[in-house]
Short mmCIF file of C-alpha atoms and ligand atoms in Angstrom, two decimals:
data_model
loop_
_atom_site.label_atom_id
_atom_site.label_comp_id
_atom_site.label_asym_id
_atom_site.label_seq_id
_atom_site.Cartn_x
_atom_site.Cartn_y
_atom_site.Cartn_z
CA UNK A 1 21.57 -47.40 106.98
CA UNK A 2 19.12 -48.91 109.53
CA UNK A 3 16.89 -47.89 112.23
CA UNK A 4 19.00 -49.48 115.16
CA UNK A 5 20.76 -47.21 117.30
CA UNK A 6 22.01 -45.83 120.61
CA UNK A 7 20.81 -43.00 122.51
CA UNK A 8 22.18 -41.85 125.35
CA UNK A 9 24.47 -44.83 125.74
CA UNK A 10 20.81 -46.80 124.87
CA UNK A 11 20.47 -49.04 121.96
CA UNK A 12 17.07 -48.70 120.22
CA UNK A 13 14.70 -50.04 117.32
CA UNK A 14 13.25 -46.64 115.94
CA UNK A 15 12.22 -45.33 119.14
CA UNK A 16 11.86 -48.11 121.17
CA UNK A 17 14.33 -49.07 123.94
CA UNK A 18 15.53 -52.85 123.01
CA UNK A 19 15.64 -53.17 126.77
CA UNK A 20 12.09 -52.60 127.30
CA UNK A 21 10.77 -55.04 125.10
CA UNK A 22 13.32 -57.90 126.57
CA UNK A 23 12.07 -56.52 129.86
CA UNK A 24 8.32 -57.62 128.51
CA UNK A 25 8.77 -60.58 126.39
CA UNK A 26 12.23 -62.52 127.81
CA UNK A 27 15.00 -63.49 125.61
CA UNK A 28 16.01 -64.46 123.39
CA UNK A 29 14.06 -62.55 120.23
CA UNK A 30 14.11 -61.67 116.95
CA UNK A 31 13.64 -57.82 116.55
CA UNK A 32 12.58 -56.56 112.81
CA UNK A 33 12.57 -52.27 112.17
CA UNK A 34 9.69 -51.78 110.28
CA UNK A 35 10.88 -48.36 109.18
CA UNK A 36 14.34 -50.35 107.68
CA UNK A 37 12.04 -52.96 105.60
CA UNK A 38 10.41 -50.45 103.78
CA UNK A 39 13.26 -48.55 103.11
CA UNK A 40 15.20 -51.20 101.80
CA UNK A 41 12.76 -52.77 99.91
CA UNK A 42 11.54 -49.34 98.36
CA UNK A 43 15.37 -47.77 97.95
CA UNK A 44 16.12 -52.14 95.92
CA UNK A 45 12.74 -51.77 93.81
CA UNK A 46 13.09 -48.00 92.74
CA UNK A 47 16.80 -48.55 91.70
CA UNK A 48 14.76 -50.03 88.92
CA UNK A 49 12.87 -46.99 87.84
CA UNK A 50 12.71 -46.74 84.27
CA UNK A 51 12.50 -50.87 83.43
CA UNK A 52 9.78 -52.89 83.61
CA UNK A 53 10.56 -54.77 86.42
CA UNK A 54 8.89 -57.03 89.25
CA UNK A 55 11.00 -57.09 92.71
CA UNK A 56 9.76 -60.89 93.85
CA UNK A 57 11.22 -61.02 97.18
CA UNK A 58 13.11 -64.39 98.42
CA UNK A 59 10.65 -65.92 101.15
CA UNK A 60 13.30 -68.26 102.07
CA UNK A 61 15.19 -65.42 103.56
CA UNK A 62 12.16 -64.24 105.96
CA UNK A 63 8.72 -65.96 105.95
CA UNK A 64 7.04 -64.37 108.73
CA UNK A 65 3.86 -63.54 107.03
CA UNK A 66 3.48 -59.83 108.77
CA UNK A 67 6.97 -59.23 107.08
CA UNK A 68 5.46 -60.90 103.49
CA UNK A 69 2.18 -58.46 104.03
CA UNK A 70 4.19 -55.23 104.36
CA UNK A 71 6.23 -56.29 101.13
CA UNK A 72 2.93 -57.56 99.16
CA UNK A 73 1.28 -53.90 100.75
CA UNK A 74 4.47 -52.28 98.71
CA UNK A 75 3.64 -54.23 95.82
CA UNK A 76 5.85 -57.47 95.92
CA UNK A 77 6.14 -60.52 94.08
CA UNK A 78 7.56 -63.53 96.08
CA UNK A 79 10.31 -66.03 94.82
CA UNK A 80 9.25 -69.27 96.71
CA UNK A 81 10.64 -73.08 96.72
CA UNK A 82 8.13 -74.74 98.25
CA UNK A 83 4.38 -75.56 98.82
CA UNK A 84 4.77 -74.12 102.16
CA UNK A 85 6.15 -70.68 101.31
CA UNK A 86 3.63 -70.83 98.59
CA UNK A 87 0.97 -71.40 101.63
CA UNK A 88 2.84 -68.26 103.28
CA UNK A 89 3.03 -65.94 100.75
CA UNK A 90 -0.61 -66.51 99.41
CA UNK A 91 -2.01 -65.98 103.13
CA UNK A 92 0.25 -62.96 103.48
CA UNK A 93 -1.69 -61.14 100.42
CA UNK A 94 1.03 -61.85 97.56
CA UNK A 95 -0.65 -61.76 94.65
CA UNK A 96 -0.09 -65.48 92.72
CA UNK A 97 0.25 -64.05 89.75
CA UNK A 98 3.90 -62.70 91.09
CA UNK A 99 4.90 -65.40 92.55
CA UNK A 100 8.11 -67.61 90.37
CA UNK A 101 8.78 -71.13 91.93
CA UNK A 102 12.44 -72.06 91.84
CA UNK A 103 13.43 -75.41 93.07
CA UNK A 104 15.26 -78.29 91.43
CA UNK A 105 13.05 -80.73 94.01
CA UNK A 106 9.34 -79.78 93.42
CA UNK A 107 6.93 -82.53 94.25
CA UNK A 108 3.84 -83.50 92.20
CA UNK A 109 1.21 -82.24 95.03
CA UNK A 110 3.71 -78.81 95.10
CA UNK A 111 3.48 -78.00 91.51
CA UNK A 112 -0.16 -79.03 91.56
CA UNK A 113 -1.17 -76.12 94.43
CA UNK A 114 0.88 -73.85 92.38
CA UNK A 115 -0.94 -74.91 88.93
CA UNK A 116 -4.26 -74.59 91.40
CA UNK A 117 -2.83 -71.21 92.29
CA UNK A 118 -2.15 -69.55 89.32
CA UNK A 119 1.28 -68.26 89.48
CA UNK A 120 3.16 -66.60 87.45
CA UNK A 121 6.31 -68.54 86.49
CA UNK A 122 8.00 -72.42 87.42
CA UNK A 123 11.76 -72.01 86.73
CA UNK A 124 12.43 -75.54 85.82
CA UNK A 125 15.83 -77.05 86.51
CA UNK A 126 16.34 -80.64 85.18
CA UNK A 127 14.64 -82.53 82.22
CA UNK A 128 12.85 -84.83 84.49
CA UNK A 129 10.84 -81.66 86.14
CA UNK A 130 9.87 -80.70 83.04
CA UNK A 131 8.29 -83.89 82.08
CA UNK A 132 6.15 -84.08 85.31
CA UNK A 133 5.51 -80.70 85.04
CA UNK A 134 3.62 -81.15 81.68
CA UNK A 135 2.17 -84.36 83.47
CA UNK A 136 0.69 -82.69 86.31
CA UNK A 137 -0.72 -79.68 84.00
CA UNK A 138 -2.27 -81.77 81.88
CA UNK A 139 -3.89 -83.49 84.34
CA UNK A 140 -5.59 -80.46 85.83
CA UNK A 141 -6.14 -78.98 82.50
CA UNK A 142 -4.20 -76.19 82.62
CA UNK A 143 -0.77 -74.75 80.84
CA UNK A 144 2.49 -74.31 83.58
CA UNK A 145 4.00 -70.97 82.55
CA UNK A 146 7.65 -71.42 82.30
CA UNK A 147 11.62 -70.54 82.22
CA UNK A 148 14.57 -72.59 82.23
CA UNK A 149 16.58 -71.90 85.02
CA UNK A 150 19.72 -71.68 83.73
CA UNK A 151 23.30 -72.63 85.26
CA UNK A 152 25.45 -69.85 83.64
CA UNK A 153 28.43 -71.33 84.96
CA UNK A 154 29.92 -68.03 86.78
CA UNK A 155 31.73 -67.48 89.75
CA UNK A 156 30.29 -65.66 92.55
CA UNK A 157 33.14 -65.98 94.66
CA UNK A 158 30.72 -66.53 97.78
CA UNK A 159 30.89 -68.92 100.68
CA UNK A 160 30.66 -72.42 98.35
CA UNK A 161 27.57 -73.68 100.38
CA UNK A 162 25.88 -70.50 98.82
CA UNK A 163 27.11 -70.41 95.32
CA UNK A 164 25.20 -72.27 93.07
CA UNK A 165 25.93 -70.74 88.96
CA UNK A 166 28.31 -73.20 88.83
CA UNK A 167 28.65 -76.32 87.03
CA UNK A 168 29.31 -77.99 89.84
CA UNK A 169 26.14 -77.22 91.82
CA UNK A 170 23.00 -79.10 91.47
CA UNK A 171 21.34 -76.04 90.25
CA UNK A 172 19.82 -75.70 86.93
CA UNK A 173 20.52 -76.33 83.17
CA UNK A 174 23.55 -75.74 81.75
CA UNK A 175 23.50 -73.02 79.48
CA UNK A 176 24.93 -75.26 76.71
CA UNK A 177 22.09 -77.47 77.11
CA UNK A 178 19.46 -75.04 77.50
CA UNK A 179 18.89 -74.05 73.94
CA UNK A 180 17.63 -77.32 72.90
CA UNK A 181 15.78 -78.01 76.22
CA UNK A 182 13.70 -75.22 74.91
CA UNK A 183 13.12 -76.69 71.83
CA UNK A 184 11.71 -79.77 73.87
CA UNK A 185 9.37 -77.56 76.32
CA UNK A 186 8.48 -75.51 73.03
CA UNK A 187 6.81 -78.77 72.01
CA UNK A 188 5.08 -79.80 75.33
CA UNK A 189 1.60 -79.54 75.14
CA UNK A 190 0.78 -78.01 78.57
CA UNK A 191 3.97 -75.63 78.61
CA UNK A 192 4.39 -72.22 78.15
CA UNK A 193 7.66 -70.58 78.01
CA UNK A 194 7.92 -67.37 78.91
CA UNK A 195 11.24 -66.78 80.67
CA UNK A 196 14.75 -68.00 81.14
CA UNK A 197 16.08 -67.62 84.92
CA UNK A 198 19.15 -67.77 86.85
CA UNK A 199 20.35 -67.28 89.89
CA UNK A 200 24.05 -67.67 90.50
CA UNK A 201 24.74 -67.12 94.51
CA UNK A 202 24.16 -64.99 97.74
CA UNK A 203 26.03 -62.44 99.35
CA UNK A 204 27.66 -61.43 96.27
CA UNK A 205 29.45 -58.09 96.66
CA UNK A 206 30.95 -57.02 92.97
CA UNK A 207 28.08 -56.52 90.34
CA UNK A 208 30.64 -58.29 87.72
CA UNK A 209 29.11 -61.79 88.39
CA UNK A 210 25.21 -60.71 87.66
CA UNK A 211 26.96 -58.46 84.59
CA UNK A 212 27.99 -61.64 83.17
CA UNK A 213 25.55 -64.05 83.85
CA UNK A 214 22.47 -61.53 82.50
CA UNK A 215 24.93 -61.31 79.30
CA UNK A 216 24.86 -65.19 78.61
CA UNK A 217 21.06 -65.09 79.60
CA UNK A 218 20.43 -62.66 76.65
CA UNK A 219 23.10 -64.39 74.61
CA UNK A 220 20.52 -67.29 74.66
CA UNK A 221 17.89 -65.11 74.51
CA UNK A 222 18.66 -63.93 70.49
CA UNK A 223 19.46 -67.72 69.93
CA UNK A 224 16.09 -68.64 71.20
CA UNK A 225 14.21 -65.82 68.91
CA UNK A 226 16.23 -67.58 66.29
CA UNK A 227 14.67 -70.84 66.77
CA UNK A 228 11.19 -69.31 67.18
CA UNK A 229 11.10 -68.73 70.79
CA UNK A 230 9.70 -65.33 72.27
CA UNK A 231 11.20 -64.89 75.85
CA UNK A 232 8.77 -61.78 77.98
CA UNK A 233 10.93 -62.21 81.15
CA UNK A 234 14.39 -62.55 82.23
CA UNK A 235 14.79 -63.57 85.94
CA UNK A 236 17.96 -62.82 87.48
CA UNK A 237 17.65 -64.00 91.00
CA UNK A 238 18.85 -62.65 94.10
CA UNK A 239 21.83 -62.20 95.59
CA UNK A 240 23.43 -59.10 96.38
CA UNK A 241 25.18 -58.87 99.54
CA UNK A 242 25.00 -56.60 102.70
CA UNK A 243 27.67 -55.35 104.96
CA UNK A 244 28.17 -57.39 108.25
CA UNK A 245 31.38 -56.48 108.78
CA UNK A 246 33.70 -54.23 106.59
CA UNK A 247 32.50 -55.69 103.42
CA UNK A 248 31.45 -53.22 100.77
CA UNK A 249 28.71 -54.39 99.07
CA UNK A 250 27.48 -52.49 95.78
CA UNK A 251 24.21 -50.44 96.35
CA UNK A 252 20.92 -51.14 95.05
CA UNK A 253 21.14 -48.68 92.71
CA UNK A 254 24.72 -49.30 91.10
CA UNK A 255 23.25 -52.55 90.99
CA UNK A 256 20.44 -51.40 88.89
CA UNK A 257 22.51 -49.34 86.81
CA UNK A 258 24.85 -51.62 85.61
CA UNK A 259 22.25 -54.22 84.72
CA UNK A 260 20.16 -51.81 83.32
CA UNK A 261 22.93 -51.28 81.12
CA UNK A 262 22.78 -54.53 79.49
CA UNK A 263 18.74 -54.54 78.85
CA UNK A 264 17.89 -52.66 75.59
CA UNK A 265 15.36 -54.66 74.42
CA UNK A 266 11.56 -53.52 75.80
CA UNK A 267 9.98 -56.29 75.46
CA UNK A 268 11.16 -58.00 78.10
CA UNK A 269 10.13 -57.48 81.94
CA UNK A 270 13.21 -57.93 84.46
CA UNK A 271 12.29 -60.17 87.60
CA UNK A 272 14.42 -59.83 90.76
CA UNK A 273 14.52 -62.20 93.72
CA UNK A 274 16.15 -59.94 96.53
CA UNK A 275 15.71 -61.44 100.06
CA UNK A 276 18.85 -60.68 102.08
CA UNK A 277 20.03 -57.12 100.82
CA UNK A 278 16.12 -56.39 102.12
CA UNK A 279 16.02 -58.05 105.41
CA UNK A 280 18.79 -58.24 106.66
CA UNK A 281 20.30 -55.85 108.16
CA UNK A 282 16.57 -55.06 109.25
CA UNK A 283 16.50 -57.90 112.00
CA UNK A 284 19.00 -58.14 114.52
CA UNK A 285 18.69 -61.35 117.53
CA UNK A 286 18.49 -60.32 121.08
CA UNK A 287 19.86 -62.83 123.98
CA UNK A 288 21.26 -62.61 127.39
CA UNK A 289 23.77 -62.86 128.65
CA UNK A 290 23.43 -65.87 130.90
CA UNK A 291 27.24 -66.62 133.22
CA UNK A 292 30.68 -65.51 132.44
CA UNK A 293 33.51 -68.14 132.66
CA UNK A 294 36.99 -68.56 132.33
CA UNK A 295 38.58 -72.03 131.05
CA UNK A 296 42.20 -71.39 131.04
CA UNK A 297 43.33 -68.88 128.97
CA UNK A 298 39.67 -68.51 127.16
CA UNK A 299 37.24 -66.35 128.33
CA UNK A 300 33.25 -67.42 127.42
CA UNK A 301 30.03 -65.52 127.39
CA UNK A 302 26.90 -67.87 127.99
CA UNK A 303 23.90 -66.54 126.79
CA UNK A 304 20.63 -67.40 126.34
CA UNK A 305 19.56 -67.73 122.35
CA UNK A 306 22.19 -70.89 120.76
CA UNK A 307 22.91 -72.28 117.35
CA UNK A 308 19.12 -73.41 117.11
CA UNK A 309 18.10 -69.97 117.11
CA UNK A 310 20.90 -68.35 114.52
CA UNK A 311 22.76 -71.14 112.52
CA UNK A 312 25.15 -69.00 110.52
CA UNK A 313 28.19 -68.74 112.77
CA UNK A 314 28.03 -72.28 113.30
CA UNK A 315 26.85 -73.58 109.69
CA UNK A 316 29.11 -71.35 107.59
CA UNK A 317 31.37 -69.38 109.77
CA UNK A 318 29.72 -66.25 109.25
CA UNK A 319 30.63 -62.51 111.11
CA UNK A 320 28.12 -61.15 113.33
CA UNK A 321 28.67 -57.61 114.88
CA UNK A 322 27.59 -58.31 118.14
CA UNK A 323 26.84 -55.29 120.34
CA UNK A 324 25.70 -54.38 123.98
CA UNK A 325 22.23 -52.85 124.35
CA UNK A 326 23.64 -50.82 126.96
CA UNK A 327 26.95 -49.41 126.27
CA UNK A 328 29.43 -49.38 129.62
CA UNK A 329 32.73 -47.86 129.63
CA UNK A 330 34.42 -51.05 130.39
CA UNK A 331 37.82 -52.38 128.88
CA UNK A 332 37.36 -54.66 126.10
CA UNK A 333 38.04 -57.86 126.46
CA UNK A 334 38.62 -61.37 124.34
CA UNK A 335 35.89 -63.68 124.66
CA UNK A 336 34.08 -66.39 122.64
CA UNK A 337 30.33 -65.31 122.48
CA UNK A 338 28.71 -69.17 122.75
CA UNK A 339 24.94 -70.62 123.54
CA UNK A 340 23.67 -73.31 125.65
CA UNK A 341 23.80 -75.89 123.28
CA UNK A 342 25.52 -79.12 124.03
CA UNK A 343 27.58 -78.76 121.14
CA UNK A 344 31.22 -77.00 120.30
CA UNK A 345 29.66 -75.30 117.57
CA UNK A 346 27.49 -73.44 118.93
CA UNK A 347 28.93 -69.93 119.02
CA UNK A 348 28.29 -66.83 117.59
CA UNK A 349 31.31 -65.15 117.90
CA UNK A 350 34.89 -66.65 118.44
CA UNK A 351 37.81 -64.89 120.14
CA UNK A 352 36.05 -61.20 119.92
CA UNK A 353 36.92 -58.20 121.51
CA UNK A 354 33.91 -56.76 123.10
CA UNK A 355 33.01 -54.49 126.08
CA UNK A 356 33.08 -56.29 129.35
CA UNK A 357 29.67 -56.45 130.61
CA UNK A 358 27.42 -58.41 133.05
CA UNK A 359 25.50 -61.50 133.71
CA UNK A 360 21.65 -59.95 133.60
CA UNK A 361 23.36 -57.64 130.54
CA UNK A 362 21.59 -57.90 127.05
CA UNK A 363 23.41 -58.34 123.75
CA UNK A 364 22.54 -57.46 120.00
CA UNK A 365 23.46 -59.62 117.45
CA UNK A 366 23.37 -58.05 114.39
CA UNK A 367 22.38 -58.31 110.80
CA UNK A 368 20.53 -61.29 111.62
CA UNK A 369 17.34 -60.77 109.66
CA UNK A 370 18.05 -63.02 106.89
CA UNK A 371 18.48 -66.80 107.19
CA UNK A 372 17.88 -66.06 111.04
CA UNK A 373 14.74 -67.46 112.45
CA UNK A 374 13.82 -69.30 108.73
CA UNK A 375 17.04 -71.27 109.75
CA UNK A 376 16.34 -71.98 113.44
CA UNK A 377 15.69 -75.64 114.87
CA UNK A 378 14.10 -76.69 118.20
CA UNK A 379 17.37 -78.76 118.52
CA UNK A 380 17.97 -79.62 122.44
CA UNK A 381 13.87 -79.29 122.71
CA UNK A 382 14.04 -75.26 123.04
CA UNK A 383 11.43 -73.63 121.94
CA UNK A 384 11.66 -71.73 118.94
CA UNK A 385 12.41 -67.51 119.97
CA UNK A 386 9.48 -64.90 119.26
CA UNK A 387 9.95 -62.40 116.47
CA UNK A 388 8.94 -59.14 116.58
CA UNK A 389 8.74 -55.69 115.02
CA UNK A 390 8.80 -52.00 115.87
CA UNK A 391 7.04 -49.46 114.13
CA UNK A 392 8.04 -46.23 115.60
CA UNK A 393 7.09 -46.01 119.32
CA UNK A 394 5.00 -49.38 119.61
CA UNK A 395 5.97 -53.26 119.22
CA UNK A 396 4.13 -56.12 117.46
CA UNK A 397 4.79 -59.57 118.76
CA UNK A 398 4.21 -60.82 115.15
CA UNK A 399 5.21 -64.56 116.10
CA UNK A 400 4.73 -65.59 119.35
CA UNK A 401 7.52 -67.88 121.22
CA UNK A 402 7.11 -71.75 121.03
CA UNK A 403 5.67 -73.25 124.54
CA UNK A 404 6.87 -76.84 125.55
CA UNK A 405 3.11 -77.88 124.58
CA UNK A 406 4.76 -76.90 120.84
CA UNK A 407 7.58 -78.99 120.82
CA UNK A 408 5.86 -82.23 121.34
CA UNK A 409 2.70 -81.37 118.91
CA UNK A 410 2.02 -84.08 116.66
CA UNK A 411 3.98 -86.80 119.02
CA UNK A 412 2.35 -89.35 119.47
CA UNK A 413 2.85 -92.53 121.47
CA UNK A 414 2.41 -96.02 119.72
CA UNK A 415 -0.36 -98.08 121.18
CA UNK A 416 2.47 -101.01 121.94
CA UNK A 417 4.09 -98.72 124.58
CA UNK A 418 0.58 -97.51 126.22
N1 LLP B 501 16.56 -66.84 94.44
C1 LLP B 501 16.97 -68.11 94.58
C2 LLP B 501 16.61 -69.10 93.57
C3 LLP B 501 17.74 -68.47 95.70
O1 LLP B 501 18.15 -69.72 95.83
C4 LLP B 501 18.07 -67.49 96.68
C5 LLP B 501 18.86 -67.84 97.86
C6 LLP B 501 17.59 -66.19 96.50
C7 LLP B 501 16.85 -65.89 95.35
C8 LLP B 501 17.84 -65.07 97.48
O2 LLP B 501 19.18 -64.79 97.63
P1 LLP B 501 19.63 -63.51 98.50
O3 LLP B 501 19.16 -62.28 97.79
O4 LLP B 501 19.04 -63.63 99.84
O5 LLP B 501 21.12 -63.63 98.52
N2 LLP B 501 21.33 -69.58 104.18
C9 LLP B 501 22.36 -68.82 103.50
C10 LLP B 501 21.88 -68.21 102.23
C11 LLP B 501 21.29 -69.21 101.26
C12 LLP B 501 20.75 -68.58 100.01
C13 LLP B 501 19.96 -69.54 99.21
N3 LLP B 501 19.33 -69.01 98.04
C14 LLP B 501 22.92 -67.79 104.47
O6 LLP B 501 22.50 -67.75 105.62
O7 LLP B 501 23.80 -67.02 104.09
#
C-alpha cells in the first residue's frame, strides 16, 4: 500500500499532482511519499514488537540524507559499507552507536573513521579483515566491536547478482569455518565480539531462506557459548522483497513472526538491515516522454530519464510497472519503453502493453525507490536527476539536479596541454 494514486484520471503523490511538480522542476525526477516511508518503516520495525530489536536500515538502498533523517527521527540504525555512507548517515542524525559496517572490502582509513566514530558493530568477512582490523584499533587505542559475518550457505533463490549466502559468493565466512575464527578474534587484543551476522540475498519473497539461515546462526551460537563465547546480537540482514509485479512477497509482520519463532533466548538483541521492503515502493522515477517511433514491426517510446538514471532494467532485467500520469482512454499498444542513451540496453521496459499516449505526455515508473538514484551514473555526461519528496500538499526538492558545471567538477587539465 502506497501513497501514489489517481484521481480523477490524475496520478498523485499524497495530494500532490505528479504533473505539477514536472511542470516546476523538468524531468526526469525521483519522487519519494513521505507518508509511504514512514509507514513502511514503522509497519517493518513494529512487526518486531515484543523482541529486542534494532531496525538498521540499508543506506545502500537510499542515501539521500533527508530520507536517512526521517528514519534516524523514527529511531533508526543504519547498515552501511562504506566511509561515505558512514559520512551520510552520521550527517543525517543516525546515531553511531546503531550503525553495523558490512563489507568484505573495508579500507584502513574506513575502519579508522568508524573506530573514530564509535559504532556499534564491524561484521567482518575474511581472516585478513580481521587482522587489520585489530591493527588499526590498536593503533588508535581503542577495541572494534565485532561479529562474524557468516556465509550460511542457503539459497535465496534471487536474481544471482543479488544472492550472496552462498558458498559461491565472495561474502563472508563459511559457517564451518566460523567457529574457530572466533576462537582467533576471541584472542585479539583490540576485538570484541559481540555478534555473528548474515545476510543471505535481496528480494527474497518466501521467509524459508531467513528461517534457515537464523537456525544455523543460533546453531553456532550454543557452539560458541560452549567454547566460552557470549554472543548479545544476532544480525540477520536485509532482504525481504516487495511486489513490482505479481510477486507476493511475505509481509513484515509474517516475517517477524516466523523469526520470532526461532529466538527464545533473551539475551540476545535481533538487528535487521531492511532497505528495499522500506523504500521502495515509496519512490517511483518520473520522465517524459520525448518522440514516438516505429522501426519495422517495433514500436519505441523515447523518453527523457535513461539507464544512467535507473540501472535495473538494464543491469538485471528487472520489471517496472510503468504507468501514465494522466490516464487516456486510448488502445493499448506494444512498445519498448527506452532512454536516450547510446546504448541497446538502455530500456526500461521491453515489448509492453501500455496506453497509447503523447509526445509532451509524462510517465511513472514505478517501485523505483530502491537501488534507483544510489545506482545512477552521469554516463553520456547527463546530469544526475533531482529527487524529491511530498509530504501531503507541499514538495521538498531534497537533492537538487546536477548542472553541467557538476559534471566536470574536479577536471582538471594537465599543464602539458595548457
Ligand atoms: N545488508 C547487506 C549486508 C546487504 O548487502 C544488503 C543489500 C542489504 C542489507 C539490504 O538488502 P535489501 O533489504 O534492500 O534487500 N542493486 C540490487 C540490490 C543489491 C542488494 C545488495 N545488498 C537491486 O537493484 O536489486
Amino acid at each position: 500500500m502506497h501513497y501514489f494514486i489517481y484521481k480523477d484520471a490524475e496520478l498523485y503523490c499524497e495530494d500532490v499532482p505528479i504533473k505539477e511538480i514536472a511542470d516546476q522542476i523538468r524531468t526526469p525526477f525521483y519522487l519519494y511519499s513521505h507518508a509511504t516511508l514512514v509507514r513502511h518503516f514503522n509497519a517493518f520495525d513494529s512487526a518486531f514488537d515484543g523482541i529486542k530489536h534494532l531496525t538498521c536500515f540499508s543506506v545502500k538502498s537510499n542515501s539521500n540524507i533527508a530520507i536517512l533523517r526521517l528514519f534516524a527521527r523514527l529511531g533508526a540504525g543504519a547498515d552501511i559499507v562504506s566511509g561515505g555512507e558512514l559520512y551520510r548517515a552520521v550527517k543525517a542524525g543516525i546515531d553511531p552507536a546503531k550503525i553495523v559496517y558490512s563489507g568484505v572490502g573495508k579500507r584502513e582509513d574506513e575502519m579508522e573513521y568508524a573506530l573514530k566514530s564509535d559504532i556499534l558493530m564491524f561484521n567482518v568477512e575474511s581472516h585478513q579483515e580481521l587482522l587489520v582490523l585489530n591493527k588499526v584499533a590498536e593503533r588508535l587505542n581503542k577495541t572494534a566491536k565485532i561479529s562474524i559475518r557468516v556465509n550460511p550457505d542457503i539459497d535465496p533463490k534471487t536474481h544471482p547478482y543479488i544472492s550472496t549466502g552462498m558458498k559461491e559468493n565472495k561474502f563472508g565466512i563459511s559457517i564451518e569455518d566460523a567457529v574457530e575464527e572466533y576462537k582467533f578474534a576471541h584472542r585479539l587484543n583490540n576485538i570484541e565480539i559481540i555478534g555473528i551476522s548474515c545476510h543471505i540475498g535481496s528480494q527474497l519473497l518466501d521467509v524459508k531462506p531467513f528461517v534457515d539461515s537464523l537456525k544455523r546462526l543460533l546453531i553456532l551460537k550454543g557452539k560458541l557459548k560452549e567454547a566460552g563465547i557470549s554472543i548479545r546480537y544476532l544480525d540477520i540482514g536485509g532482504g525481504l522483497g516487495i511486489k513490482y509485479s505479481d510477486e507476493q512477497p511475505p509481509h513484515p509482520i509474517e516475517y517477524a513472526e516466523a523469526i520470532k519463532k526461532e529466538i527464545k533466548e533473551n539475551d540476545i538483541t535481533l538487528i535487521l538491515e531492511p532497505g528495499r521492503v522500506i523504500v521502495g515502493n515509496a519512490g517511483i522515477l518520473v520522465t517524459r516522454l520525448l518522440y514516438k517511433k516505429e522501426q519495422g514491426q517495433k514500436k519505441f517510446f523515447i523518453v527523457d530519464a535513461g539507464m544512467n538514471d535507473l540501472i535495473r532494467p538494464s543491469l538485471y532485467g528487472s520489471y517496472h510497472e510503468i504507468c501514465p500520469i494522466r490516464k487516456r482512454n486510448t488502445p493499448l499498444v506494444e512498445v519498448d519503453i527506452v532512454g536516450p542513451i547510446c546504448e541497446s540496453g538502455d530500456f526500461f521496459a521491453r515489448k509492453r502493453k501500455i496506453q497509447d499516449i503523447e509526445a509532451g505526455d509524462l510517465i511513472a515508473i514505478m517501485s523505483a525507490g530502491a537501488y534507483g538514484f544510489v545506482m545512477s551514473s552521469n554516463y553520456n555526461s547527463r546530469p544526475r536527476p533531482c529527487e524529491v519528496i511530498v509530504k501531503g500538499k507541499e514538495f521538498f526538492v531534497i537533492r537538487e539536479r546536477e548542472t553541467y558545471e557538476d559534471l566536470i567538477r574536479g577536471e582538471s587539465i594537465p599543464a602539458f596541454l595548457i
